[in-house]
Coordinates of N, CA and C in Angstrom, one line a residue:
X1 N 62.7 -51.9 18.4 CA 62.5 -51.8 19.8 C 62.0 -53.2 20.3
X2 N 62.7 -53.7 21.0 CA 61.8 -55.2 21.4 C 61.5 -54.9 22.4
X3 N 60.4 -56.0 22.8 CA 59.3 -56.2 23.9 C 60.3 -56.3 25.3
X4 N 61.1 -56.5 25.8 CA 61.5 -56.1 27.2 C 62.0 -54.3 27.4
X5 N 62.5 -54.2 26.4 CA 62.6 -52.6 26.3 C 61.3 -51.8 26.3
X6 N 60.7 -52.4 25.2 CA 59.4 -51.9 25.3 C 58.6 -51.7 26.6
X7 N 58.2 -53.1 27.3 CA 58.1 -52.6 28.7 C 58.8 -52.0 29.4
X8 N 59.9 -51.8 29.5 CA 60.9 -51.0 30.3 C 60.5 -49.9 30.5
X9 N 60.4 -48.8 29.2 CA 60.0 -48.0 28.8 C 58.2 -47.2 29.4
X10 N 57.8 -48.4 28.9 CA 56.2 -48.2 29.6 C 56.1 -48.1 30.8
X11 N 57.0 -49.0 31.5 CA 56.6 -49.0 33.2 C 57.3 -47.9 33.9
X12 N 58.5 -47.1 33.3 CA 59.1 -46.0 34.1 C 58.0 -44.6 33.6
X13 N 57.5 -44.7 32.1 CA 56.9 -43.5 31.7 C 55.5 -43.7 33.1
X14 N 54.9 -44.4 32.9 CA 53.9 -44.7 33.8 C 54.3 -44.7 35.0
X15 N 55.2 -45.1 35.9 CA 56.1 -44.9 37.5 C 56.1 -42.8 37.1
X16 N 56.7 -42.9 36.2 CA 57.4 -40.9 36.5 C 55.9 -40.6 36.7
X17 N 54.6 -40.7 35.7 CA 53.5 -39.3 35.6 C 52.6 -40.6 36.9
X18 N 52.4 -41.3 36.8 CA 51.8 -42.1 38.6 C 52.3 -40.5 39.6
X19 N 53.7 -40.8 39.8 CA 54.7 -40.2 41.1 C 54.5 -38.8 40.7
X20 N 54.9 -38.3 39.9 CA 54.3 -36.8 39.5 C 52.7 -36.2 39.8
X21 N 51.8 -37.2 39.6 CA 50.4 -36.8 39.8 C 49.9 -37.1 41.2
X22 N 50.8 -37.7 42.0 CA 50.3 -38.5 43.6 C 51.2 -37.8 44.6
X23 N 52.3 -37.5 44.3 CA 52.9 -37.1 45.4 C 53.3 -35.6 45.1
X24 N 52.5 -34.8 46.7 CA 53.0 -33.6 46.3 C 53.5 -32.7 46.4
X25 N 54.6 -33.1 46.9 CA 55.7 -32.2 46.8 C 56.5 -32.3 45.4
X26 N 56.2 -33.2 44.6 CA 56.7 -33.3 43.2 C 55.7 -32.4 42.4
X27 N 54.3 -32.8 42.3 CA 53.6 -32.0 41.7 C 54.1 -30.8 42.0
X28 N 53.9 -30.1 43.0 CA 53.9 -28.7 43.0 C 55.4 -28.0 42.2
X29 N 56.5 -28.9 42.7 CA 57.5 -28.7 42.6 C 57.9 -28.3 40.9
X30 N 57.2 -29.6 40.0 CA 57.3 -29.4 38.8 C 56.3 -28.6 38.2
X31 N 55.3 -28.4 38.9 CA 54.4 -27.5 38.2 C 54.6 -25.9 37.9
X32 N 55.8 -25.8 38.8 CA 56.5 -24.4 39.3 C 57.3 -24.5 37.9
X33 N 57.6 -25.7 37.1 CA 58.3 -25.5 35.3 C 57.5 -25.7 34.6
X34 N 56.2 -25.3 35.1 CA 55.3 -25.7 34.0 C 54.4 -26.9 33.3
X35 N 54.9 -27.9 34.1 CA 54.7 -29.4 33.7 C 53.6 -29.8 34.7
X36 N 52.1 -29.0 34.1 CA 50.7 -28.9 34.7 C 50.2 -30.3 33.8
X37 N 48.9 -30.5 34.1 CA 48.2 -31.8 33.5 C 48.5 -31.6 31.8
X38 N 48.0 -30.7 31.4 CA 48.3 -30.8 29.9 C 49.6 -31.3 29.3
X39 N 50.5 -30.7 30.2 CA 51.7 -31.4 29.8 C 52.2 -32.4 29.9
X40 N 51.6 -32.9 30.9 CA 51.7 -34.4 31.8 C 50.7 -35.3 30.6
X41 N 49.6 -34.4 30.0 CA 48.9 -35.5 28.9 C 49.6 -35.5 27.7
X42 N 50.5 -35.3 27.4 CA 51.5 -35.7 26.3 C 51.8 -36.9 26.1
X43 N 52.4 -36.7 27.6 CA 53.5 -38.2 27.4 C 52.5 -39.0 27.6
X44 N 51.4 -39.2 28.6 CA 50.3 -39.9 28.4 C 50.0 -40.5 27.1
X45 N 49.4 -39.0 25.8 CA 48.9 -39.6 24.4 C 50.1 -40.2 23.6
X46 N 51.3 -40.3 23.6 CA 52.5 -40.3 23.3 C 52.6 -42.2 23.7
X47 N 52.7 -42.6 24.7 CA 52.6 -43.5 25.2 C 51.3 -44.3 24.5
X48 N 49.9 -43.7 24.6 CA 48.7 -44.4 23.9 C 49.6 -44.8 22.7
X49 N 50.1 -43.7 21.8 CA 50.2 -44.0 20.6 C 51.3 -45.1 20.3
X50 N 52.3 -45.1 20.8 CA 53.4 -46.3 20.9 C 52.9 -47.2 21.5
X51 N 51.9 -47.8 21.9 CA 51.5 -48.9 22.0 C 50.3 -49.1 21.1
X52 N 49.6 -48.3 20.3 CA 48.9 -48.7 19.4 C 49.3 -49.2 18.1
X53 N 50.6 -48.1 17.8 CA 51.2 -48.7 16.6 C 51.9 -50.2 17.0
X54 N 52.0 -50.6 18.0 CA 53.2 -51.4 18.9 C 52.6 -53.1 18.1
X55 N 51.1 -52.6 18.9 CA 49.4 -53.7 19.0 C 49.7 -53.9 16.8
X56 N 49.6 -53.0 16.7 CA 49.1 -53.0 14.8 C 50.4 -53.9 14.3
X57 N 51.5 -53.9 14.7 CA 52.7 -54.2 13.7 C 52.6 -55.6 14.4
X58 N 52.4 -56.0 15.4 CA 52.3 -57.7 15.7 C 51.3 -58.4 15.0
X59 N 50.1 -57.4 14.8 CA 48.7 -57.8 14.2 C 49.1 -58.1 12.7
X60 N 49.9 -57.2 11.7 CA 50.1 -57.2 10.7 C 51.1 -57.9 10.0
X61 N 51.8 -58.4 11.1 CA 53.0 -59.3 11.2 C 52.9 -60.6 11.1
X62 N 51.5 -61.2 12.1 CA 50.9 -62.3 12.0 C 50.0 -62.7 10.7
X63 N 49.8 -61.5 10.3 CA 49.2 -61.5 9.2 C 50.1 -61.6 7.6
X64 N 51.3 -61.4 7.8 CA 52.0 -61.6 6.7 C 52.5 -63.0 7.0
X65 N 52.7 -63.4 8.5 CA 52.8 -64.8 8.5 C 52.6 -66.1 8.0
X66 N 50.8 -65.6 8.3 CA 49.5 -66.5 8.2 C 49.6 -66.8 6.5
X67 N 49.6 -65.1 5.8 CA 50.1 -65.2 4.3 C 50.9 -65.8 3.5
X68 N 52.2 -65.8 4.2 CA 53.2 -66.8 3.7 C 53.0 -68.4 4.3
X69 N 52.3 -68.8 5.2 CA 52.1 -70.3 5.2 C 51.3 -70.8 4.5
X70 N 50.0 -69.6 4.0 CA 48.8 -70.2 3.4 C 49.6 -70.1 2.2
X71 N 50.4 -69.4 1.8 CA 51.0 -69.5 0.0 C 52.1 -70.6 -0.2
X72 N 53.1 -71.2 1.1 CA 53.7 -72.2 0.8 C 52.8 -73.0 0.6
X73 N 51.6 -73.5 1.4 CA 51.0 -74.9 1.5 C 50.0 -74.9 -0.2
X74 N 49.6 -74.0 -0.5 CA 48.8 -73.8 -1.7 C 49.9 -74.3 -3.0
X75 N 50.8 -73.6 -2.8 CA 51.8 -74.0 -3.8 C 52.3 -75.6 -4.2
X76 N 52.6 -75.4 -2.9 CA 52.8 -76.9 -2.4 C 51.8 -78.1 -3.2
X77 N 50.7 -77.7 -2.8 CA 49.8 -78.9 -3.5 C 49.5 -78.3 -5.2
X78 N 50.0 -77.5 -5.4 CA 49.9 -76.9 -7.0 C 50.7 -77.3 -8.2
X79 N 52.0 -77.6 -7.2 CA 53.2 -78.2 -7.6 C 53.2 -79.4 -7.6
X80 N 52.4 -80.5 -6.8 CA 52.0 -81.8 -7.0 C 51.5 -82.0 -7.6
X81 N 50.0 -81.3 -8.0 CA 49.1 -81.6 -9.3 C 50.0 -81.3 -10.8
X82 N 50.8 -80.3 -10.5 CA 51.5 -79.7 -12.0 C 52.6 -80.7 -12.4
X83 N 53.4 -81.3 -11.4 CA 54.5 -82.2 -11.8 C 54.1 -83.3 -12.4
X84 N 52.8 -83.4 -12.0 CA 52.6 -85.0 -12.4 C 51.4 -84.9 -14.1
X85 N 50.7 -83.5 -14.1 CA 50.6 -83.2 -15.0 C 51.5 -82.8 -16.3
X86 N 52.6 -82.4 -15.6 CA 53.3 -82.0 -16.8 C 54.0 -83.3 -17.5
X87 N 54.4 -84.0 -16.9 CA 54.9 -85.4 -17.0 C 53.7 -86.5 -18.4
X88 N 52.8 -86.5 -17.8 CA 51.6 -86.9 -18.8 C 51.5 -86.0 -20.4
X89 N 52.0 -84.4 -20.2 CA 51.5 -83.9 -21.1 C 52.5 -83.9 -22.1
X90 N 53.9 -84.4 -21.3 CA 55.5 -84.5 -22.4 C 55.3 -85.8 -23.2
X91 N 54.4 -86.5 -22.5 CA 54.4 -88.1 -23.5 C 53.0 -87.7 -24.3
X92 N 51.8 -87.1 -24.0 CA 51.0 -86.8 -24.8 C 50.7 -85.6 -25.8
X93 N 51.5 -85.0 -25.6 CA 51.8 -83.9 -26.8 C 53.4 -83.9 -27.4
X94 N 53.8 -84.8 -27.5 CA 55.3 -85.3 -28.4 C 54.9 -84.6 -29.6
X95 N 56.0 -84.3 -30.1 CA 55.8 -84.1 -31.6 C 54.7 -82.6 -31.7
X96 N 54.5 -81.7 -30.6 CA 53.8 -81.2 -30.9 C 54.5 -79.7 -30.3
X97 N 55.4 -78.9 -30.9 CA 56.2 -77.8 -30.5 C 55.1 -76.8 -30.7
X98 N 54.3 -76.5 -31.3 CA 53.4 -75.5 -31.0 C 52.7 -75.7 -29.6
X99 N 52.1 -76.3 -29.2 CA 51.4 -76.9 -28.2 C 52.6 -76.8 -26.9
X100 N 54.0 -77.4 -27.0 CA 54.6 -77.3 -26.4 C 55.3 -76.0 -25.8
X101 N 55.6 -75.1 -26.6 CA 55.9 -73.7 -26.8 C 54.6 -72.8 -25.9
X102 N 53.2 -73.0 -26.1 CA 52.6 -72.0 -25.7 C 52.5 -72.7 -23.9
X103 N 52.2 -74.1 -24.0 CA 52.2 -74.7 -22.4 C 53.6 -74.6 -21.5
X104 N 54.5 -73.8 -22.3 CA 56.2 -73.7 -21.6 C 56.2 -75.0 -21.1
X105 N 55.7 -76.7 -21.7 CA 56.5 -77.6 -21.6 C 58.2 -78.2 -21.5
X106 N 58.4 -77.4 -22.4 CA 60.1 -77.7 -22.4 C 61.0 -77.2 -21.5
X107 N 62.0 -77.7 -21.0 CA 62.9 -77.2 -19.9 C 62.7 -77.3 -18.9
X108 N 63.8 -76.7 -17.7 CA 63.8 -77.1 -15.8 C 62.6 -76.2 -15.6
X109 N 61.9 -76.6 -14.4 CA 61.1 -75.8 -14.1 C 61.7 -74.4 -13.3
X110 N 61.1 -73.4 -12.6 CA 61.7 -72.3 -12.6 C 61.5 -72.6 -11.2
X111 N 62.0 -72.1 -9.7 CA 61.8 -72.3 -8.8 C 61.7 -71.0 -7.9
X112 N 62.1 -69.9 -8.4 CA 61.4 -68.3 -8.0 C 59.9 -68.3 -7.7
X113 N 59.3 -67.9 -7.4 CA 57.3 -68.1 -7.4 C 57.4 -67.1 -8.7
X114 N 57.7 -65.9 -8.9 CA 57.0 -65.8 -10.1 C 57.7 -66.4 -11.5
X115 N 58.7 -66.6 -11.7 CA 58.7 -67.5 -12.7 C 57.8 -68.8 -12.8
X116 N 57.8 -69.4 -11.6 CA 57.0 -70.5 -11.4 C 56.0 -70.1 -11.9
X117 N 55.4 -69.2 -11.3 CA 53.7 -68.9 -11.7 C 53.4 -69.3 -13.0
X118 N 54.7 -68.2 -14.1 CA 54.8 -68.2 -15.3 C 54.4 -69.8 -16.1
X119 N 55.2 -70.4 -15.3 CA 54.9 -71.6 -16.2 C 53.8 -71.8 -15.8
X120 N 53.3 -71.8 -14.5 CA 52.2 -72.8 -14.4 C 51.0 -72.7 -15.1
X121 N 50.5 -70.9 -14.3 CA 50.0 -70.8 -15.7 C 49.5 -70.9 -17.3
X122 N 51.4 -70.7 -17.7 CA 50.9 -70.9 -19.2 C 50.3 -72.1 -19.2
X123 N 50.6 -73.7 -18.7 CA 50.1 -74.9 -18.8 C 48.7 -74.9 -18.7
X124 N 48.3 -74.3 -17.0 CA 46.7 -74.3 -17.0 C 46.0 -73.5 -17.8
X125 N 46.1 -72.3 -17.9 CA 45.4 -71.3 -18.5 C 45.3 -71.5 -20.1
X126 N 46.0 -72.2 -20.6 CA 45.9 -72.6 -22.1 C 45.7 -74.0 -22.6
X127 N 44.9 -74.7 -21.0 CA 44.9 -76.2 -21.5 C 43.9 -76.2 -22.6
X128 N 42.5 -75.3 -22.9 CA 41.5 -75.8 -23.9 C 42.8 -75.8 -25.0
X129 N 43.7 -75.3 -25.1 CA 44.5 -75.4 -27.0 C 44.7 -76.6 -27.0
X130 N 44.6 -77.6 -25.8 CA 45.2 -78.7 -25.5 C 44.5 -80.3 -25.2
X131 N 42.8 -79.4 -25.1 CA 42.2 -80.4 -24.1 C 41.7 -81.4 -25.1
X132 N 41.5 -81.6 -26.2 CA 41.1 -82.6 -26.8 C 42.1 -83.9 -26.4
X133 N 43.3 -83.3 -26.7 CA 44.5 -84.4 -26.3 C 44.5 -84.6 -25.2
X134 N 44.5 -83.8 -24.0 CA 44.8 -84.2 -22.6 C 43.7 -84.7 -22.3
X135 N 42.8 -84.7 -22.4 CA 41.3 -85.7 -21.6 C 41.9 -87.4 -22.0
X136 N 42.2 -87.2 -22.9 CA 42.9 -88.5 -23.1 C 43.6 -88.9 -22.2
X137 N 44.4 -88.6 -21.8 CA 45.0 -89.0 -20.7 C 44.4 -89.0 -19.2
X138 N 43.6 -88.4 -18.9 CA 42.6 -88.4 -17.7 C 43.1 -86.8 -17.3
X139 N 43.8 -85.8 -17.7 CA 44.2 -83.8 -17.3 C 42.6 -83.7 -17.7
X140 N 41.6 -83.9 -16.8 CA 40.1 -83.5 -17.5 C 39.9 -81.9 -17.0
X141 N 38.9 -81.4 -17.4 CA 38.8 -79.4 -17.4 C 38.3 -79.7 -15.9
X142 N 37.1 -80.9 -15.0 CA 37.4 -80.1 -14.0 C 38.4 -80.0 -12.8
X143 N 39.5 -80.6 -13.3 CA 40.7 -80.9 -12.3 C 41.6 -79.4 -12.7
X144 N 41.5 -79.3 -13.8 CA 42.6 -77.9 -14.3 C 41.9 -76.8 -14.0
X145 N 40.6 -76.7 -13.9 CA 39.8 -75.4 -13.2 C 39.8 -75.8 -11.7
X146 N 40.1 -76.7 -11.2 CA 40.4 -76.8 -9.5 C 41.8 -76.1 -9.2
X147 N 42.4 -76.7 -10.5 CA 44.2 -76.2 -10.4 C 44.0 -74.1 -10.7
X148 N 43.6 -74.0 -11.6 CA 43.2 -72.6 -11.7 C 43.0 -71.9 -10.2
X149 N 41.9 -72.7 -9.7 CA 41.3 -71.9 -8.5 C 42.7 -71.5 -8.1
X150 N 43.1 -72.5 -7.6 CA 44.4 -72.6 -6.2 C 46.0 -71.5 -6.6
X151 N 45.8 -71.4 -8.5 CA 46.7 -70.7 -8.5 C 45.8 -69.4 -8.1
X152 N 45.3 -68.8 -8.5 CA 44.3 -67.6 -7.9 C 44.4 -67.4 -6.7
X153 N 44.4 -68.4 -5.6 CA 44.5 -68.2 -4.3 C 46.5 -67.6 -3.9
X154 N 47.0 -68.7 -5.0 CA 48.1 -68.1 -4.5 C 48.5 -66.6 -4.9
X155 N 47.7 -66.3 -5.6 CA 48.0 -65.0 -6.1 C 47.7 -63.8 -4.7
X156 N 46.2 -64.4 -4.4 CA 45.6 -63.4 -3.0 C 46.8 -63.7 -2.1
X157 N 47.1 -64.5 -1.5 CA 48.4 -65.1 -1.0 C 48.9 -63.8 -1.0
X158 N 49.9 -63.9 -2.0 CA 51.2 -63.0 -2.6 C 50.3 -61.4 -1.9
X159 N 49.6 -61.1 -2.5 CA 48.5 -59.6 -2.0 C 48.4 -59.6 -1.1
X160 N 47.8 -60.4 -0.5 CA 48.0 -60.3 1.4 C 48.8 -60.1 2.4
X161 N 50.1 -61.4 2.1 CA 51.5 -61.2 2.0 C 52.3 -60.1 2.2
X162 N 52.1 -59.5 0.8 CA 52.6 -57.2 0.5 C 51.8 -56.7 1.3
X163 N 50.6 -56.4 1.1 CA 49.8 -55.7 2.2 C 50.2 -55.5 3.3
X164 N 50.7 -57.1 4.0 CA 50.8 -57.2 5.4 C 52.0 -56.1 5.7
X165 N 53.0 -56.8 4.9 CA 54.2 -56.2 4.9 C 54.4 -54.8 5.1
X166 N 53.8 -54.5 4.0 CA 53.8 -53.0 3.7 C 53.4 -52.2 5.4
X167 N 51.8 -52.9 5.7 CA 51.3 -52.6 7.0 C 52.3 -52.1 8.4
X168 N 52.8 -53.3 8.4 CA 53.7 -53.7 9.4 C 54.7 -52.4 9.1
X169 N 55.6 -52.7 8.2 CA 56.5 -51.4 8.0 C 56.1 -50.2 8.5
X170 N 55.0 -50.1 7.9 CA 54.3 -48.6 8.3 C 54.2 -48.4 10.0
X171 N 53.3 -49.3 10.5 CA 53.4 -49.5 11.8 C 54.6 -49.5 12.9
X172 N 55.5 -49.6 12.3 CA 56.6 -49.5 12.6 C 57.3 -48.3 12.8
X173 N 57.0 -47.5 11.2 CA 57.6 -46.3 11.5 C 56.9 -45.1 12.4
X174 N 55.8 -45.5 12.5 CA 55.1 -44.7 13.4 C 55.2 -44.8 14.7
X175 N 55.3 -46.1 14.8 CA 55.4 -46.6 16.7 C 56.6 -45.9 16.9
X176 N 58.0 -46.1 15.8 CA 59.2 -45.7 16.2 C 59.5 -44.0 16.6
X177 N 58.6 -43.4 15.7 CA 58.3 -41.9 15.8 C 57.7 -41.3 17.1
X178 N 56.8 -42.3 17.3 CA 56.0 -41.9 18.7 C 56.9 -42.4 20.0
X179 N 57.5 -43.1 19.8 CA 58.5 -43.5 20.4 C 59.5 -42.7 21.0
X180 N 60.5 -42.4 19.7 CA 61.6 -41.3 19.7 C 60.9 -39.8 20.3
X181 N 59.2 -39.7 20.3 CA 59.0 -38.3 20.9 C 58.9 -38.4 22.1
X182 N 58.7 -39.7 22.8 CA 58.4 -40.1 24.3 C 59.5 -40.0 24.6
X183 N 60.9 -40.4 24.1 CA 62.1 -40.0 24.4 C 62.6 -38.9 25.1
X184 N 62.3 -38.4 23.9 CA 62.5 -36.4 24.2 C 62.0 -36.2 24.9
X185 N 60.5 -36.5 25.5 CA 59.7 -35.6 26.3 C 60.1 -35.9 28.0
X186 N 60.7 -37.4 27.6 CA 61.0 -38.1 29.3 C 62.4 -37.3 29.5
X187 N 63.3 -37.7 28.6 CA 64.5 -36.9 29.0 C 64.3 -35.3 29.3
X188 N 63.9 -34.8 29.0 CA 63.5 -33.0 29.2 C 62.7 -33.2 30.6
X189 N 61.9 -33.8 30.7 CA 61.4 -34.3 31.9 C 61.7 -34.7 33.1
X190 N 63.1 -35.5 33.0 CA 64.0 -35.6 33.9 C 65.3 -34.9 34.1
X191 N 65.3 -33.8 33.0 CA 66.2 -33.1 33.5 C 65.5 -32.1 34.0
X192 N 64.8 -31.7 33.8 CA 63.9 -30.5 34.4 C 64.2 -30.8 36.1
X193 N 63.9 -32.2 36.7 CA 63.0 -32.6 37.5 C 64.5 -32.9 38.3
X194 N 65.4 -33.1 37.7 CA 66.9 -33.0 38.6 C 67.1 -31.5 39.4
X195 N 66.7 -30.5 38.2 CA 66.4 -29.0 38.9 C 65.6 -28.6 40.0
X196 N 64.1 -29.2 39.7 CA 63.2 -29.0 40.5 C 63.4 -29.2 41.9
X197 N 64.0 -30.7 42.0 CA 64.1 -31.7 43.0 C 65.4 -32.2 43.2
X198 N 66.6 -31.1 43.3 CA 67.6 -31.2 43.5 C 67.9 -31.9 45.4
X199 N 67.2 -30.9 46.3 CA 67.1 -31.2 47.2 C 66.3 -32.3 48.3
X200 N 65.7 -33.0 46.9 CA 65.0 -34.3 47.5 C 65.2 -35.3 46.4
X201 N 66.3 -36.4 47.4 CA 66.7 -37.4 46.5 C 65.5 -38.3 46.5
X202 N 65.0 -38.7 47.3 CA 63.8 -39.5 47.3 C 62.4 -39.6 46.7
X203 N 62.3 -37.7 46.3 CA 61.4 -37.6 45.0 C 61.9 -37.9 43.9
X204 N 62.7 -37.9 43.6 CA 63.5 -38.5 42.1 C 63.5 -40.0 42.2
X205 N 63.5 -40.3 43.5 CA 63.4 -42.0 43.1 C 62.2 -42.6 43.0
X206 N 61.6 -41.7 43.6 CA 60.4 -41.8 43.1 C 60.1 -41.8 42.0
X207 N 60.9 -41.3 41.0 CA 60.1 -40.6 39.6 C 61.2 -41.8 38.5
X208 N 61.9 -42.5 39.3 CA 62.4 -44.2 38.7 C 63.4 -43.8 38.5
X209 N 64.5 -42.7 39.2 CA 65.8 -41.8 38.5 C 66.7 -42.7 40.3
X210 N 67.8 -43.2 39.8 CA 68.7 -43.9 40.9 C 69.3 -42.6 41.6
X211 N 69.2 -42.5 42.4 CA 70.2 -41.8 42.9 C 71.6 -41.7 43.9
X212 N 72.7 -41.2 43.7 CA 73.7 -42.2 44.6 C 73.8 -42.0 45.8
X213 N 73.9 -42.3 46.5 CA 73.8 -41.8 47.8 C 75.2 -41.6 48.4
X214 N 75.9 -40.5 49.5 CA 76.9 -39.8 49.4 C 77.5 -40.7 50.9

């Protein structure tokens, strides 16, 4: 449902129970089918509720947003520190296929995030097998425990990310639910109200229903 429909929708449900509750020769008229306040507070809670889920799915939407920029830019700089690490670690662990094997040195890098992770990880997370040799080169523990953090972060990333998602979806199917009941309840509503107010075109236009004139 997008946001001009969505208003559309709001402003006629709100115009029909306005015009229904103020004018009355409509009240009375529909109240004679039964469509007293209780019923009239339906579409009311029905309405709260499609705009609550409405509020939550933009909220959780920004929020998968926010998640996916903070996990490009994390990456981003994870991928700078690692490329230039890994480059140092091919000329300082030559000749060393055990070492190379457990740091997944060899080969293209992966470009999926979780393959990527895969490597990166193995590199960071198993530099002590390595670190006597890599301090040699300036890969010192507290730069690889900096690199650590940030993979960690991209992890929360990725969790936040699903969450959001997941959220949003949900939010979704509920607004759409409360939604589709507002449906029902306006159309029964206006056809009722074609009966009611057969003989006054002008209460129906009131109630946001065109009517043709003869």
């Amino acid at each position: 449902m997008t946001r001009n429909k969505k208003e559309y929708k709001k402003g006629w449900v709100q115009t029909t129970l306005k015009a229904t509750r103020q004018h009355g020769d409509i009240q009375s008229s529909m109240l004679g089918f039964g469509y007293d306040e209780g019923k009239l507070g339906v579409a009311d809670n029905l309405l709260v509720e499609v705009e609550k889920w409405d509020a939550l799915y933009f909220d959780h939407l920004g929020g998968q947003k926010k998640a996916t920029r903070d996990l490009k830019e994390a990456r981003r700089e994870v991928n700078t520190r690692y490329v230039r690490h890994l480059k140092v670690a091919r000329v300082a662990l030559e000749g060393r296929s055990d070492l190379w094997d457990l740091l997944k040195i060899e080969g293209p890098r992966k470009l999926s995030l979780p393959e990527w992770l895969g490597q990166v990880k193995a590199f960071y997370y198993h530099y002590d097998r390595a670190a006597d040799i890599l301090k040699k080169y300036n890969i010192s523990r507290a730069e690889v425990e900096q690199t650590i953090a940030m993979i960690e972060a991209i992890e929360d990333f990725r969790v936040q990310q699903s969450l959001s998602r997941s959220h949003a979806q949900e939010a979704t199917e509920k607004r759409d639910q409360y939604s589709h009941a507002l449906d029902q309840w306006m159309s029964e509503f206006m056809y009722v109200a074609k009966l009611a107010l057969k003989d006054s075109p002008q209460s129906l236009e009131a109630l946001g229903k065109t009517v043709k004139r003869k």
